[in-house]
Amino acid sequence: MDVPSTACLPSLKTLLLELVVCEDQKPFEALLSICPVLEDLEVSFREDESIQEFTINVTSLWKLCLHVSYYWSSLERYEIDTPCLEYLELADWIDSPCLVKNMPKLEKAHVDVVSFVVKNVIGSVTSVKHLTVCSEDVYGDGIVFDQLEHLKLCICKDDSSNVLAQFLKDSPNLRVLVISQLDLHADLKTNEMGFWNHPSSVPECMLAVLSTDFELGRLLYRDIAVYILKNARHLRTSVLWANTNEHNVPNLEMIK
C-alpha cells in the first residue's frame, strides 16, 4: 500500500480494505487521515503481515469491522479511537494488547476475542443495546451493561457458562438472550461448555424486566435451560432446540 502525500478523498464514506499489505502502519494510517467524512470501514490484514502496531483514529466513523488474524504473529499492539462509533465488529484471535477508547454512542457490537483482549474491549462497549460475544474468559468485575437488551452468546468455549453467568448478573435490563454457536465457529469443538455454576442469587433481569423472547441454542445443557425457565418470572417465549439423539434425551422429557 502506497498513499501519495497530496491525495485526498473528501467525499469517501465507505471503505473496504481486504488483505492489506504494508511494511509498517504509516501508509494505512495515512489513508485513513485523508478520508475526513469516512463513516463505514472494514479492514482485514494478510496473515503474514509485518505491521507491529496500528491506530484507527477516525472521528467521523460510525461503523467499524476489524479482523485480526490468529496467524498475525508480528502484531504487538493496536488502538481504536472512534468516539462517534455506533456499530463495532471486532474479531481478534491473538493476544496482543489493544486499547479501545470510550465509545459513548455505541449501540451494537460483535466481539469475538481471546481472553487477554476481552477485558480491554468489554469495558468500552457498556453502552450497547445489542451485543454478540464469544470469549474464552470472563471480563472482570465492576462492569455493568445497564442498557443491554439483546445478548447473543456463543457457547463454543469451555468457560462459556461462566461468561453467561456474569452477563446475567451485570445486565439488569436484559430482555432477549440467544445462546448458540456463531456460524464461523462450526468447525470448533462444540458441546464442550464447562460445568454450569449458576449464580448464587437470581439476577435482576430475570426478576424484573426479562419479558420478551428467550431463545436457547440447540447445544445448551439442560441444567442451564432448567435454571432459566425456573427463574425467569417474566418470560414470555422460550424456544429450545436440542439434538435428542446426541444427548440421549427422550423427546418428551427434555425438561422436567
XYZ file of C-alpha atoms in Angstrom:
256
model
C 0.000 0.000 0.000
C 1.285 3.429 -1.002
C -0.600 6.677 -0.338
C 0.551 9.818 -2.221
C 1.243 12.757 0.070
C -1.097 15.007 -1.936
C -4.006 12.566 -2.008
C -7.389 13.404 -0.520
C -10.734 11.593 -0.538
C -13.086 14.311 0.729
C -16.342 12.529 -0.140
C -15.486 8.906 0.646
C -17.879 7.424 3.225
C -17.399 3.664 2.803
C -14.040 1.880 2.639
C -13.335 -1.858 2.401
C -9.718 -2.985 2.804
C -9.079 -6.704 2.374
C -5.744 -8.467 2.904
C -3.875 -5.227 3.462
C -0.095 -5.381 2.920
C 2.161 -2.689 4.452
C 5.741 -2.560 5.690
C 4.579 -0.515 8.675
C 1.472 1.299 9.899
C 2.192 4.653 8.235
C 0.522 4.042 4.824
C -2.573 2.564 6.469
C -2.937 5.433 8.926
C -2.194 7.960 6.157
C -5.047 6.544 4.086
C -7.471 6.976 6.961
C -6.283 10.538 7.542
C -7.294 11.640 4.024
C -10.892 10.451 4.484
C -12.452 13.262 6.569
C -16.062 12.041 6.267
C -15.458 8.283 6.385
C -18.390 6.515 8.073
C -18.080 2.803 7.302
C -14.735 0.962 7.490
C -13.990 -2.747 7.139
C -10.386 -3.921 7.489
C -8.594 -7.245 7.323
C -4.843 -7.721 7.036
C -2.890 -10.532 5.406
C -1.995 -13.329 7.797
C 1.729 -12.837 7.198
C 1.521 -9.066 7.674
C 4.635 -7.430 9.159
C 2.950 -4.436 10.820
C 3.757 -4.343 14.532
C 1.211 -1.731 15.588
C -1.509 0.476 14.140
C -4.140 3.014 15.159
C -7.633 3.564 13.788
C -8.403 7.184 14.634
C -11.409 8.419 12.645
C -13.763 10.804 14.401
C -16.460 10.560 11.706
C -16.643 6.755 11.738
C -19.924 5.163 12.830
C -19.319 1.553 11.707
C -16.103 -0.461 12.069
C -15.365 -4.107 11.218
C -11.840 -5.194 12.144
C -10.493 -8.735 11.767
C -7.155 -9.606 13.375
C -5.905 -12.987 12.191
C -4.690 -15.691 14.559
C -1.551 -16.026 12.404
C -0.534 -12.359 12.609
C 2.444 -13.046 14.862
C 4.211 -9.698 14.375
C 1.421 -7.528 15.806
C 2.366 -6.061 19.192
C -0.473 -3.601 19.857
C -3.267 -1.618 18.251
C -5.578 1.217 19.214
C -9.147 2.134 18.253
C -10.176 5.757 18.783
C -13.612 6.301 17.226
C -15.806 8.445 19.518
C -18.822 8.506 17.163
C -18.915 4.760 16.531
C -22.371 3.141 16.632
C -21.500 -0.374 15.421
C -18.355 -2.392 16.165
C -17.388 -5.815 14.872
C -14.083 -6.982 16.321
C -12.588 -10.413 15.704
C -9.204 -10.769 17.415
C -7.728 -14.227 17.939
C -4.252 -13.258 19.131
C -3.080 -11.937 22.489
C -1.550 -8.587 21.522
C -2.559 -5.651 23.754
C -5.283 -3.424 22.372
C -6.627 -0.093 23.543
C -10.261 0.633 22.742
C -11.131 4.134 23.853
C -14.539 5.202 25.104
C -17.347 4.896 22.548
C -20.382 6.550 24.194
C -22.609 6.302 21.097
C -22.047 2.601 20.510
C -25.345 0.704 20.238
C -24.415 -2.638 18.700
C -21.259 -4.732 18.982
C -19.994 -8.117 17.824
C -16.982 -9.175 19.902
C -15.121 -12.403 19.134
C -11.871 -12.275 21.075
C -9.434 -14.234 23.224
C -9.410 -13.731 26.982
C -6.464 -11.318 27.039
C -8.329 -8.895 24.757
C -11.835 -9.138 26.199
C -11.023 -7.246 29.408
C -9.793 -4.282 27.364
C -12.714 -4.319 24.945
C -15.757 -5.035 27.103
C -15.235 -2.009 29.325
C -15.552 0.213 26.247
C -18.818 -1.257 24.952
C -21.006 -0.934 28.040
C -23.370 1.460 26.250
C -24.560 -1.152 23.746
C -28.157 -2.330 23.438
C -27.287 -5.332 21.244
C -24.206 -7.473 21.899
C -22.868 -10.644 20.303
C -19.922 -12.108 22.175
C -17.613 -15.106 22.054
C -14.840 -15.216 24.616
C -12.670 -17.728 26.419
C -12.901 -15.966 29.757
C -14.956 -13.599 31.897
C -14.264 -9.890 31.592
C -13.681 -8.862 35.204
C -15.696 -7.164 37.935
C -17.135 -3.670 38.174
C -18.716 -3.535 34.699
C -22.461 -3.020 34.262
C -24.393 -3.205 30.999
C -27.343 -1.111 32.105
C -28.570 -0.521 28.531
C -28.052 -4.028 27.174
C -31.340 -5.531 25.975
C -30.298 -8.204 23.472
C -27.408 -10.619 24.127
C -26.198 -13.415 21.858
C -23.603 -15.648 23.489
C -21.521 -18.201 21.590
C -21.029 -21.430 23.537
C -18.030 -22.922 21.734
C -15.610 -22.306 24.636
C -15.066 -24.274 27.844
C -15.814 -21.247 30.033
C -18.920 -20.068 28.173
C -21.120 -20.927 31.157
C -19.120 -18.581 33.406
C -19.411 -15.804 30.826
C -23.175 -16.383 30.711
C -23.486 -16.157 34.490
C -21.545 -12.894 34.554
C -23.631 -11.279 31.826
C -26.855 -12.271 33.579
C -25.555 -10.647 36.753
C -24.318 -7.467 35.071
C -27.210 -6.843 32.627
C -30.233 -5.723 34.677
C -32.312 -4.716 31.637
C -31.664 -7.777 29.502
C -34.762 -8.791 27.537
C -33.574 -11.200 24.850
C -30.979 -13.934 25.314
C -29.777 -16.153 22.469
C -27.377 -18.942 23.353
C -25.978 -20.697 20.306
C -22.846 -21.116 18.228
C -21.550 -18.499 15.793
C -21.634 -19.630 12.173
C -17.895 -19.115 11.722
C -17.210 -21.444 14.657
C -18.841 -24.504 13.116
C -15.508 -26.340 12.978
C -14.612 -25.605 16.584
C -15.354 -28.007 19.409
C -18.953 -27.873 20.495
C -20.833 -29.267 23.410
C -17.674 -28.704 25.489
C -19.053 -25.884 27.594
C -17.913 -26.309 31.166
C -19.925 -27.055 34.275
C -22.814 -24.639 34.840
C -22.174 -22.872 38.124
C -25.384 -20.871 38.344
C -25.481 -17.513 40.181
C -25.930 -17.718 43.941
C -28.765 -15.181 43.691
C -31.283 -14.779 40.892
C -30.127 -11.997 38.525
C -32.207 -8.841 38.453
C -33.000 -9.222 34.760
C -34.895 -12.441 35.476
C -36.860 -10.984 38.367
C -37.819 -7.672 36.844
C -37.515 -6.944 33.169
C -36.941 -10.134 31.179
C -40.143 -10.001 29.169
C -39.522 -10.808 25.517
C -38.319 -13.788 23.516
C -35.778 -16.033 25.182
C -34.061 -18.442 22.805
C -31.729 -21.285 23.753
C -29.358 -22.792 21.243
C -29.687 -26.472 20.385
C -26.395 -27.359 22.131
C -27.196 -25.867 25.510
C -27.073 -28.157 28.510
C -30.309 -28.968 30.262
C -29.300 -27.568 33.645
C -28.932 -24.064 32.198
C -32.307 -24.370 30.486
C -33.926 -25.536 33.716
C -32.383 -22.679 35.699
C -33.602 -20.072 33.220
C -37.115 -21.482 32.938
C -37.401 -21.733 36.700
C -36.210 -18.203 37.497
C -37.233 -16.023 34.538
C -40.566 -14.999 36.040
C -41.470 -12.586 33.241
C -40.522 -14.977 30.457
C -42.990 -14.820 27.566
C -41.433 -17.125 24.995
C -38.858 -19.877 25.196
C -37.549 -21.658 22.105
C -35.410 -24.696 22.878
C -33.618 -26.652 20.196
C -31.946 -29.928 21.149
C -30.420 -32.887 19.391
C -32.183 -35.520 21.449
C -30.293 -38.388 19.815
C -26.915 -36.807 20.564
C -27.732 -36.170 24.204
C -29.808 -39.315 24.713
C -32.784 -37.316 25.987
C -36.312 -38.569 25.188
C -38.333 -36.008 23.210
C -40.992 -35.554 25.852
C -38.585 -35.466 28.771
C -36.207 -32.725 27.672
C -37.192 -30.505 30.581
C -38.875 -31.849 33.707
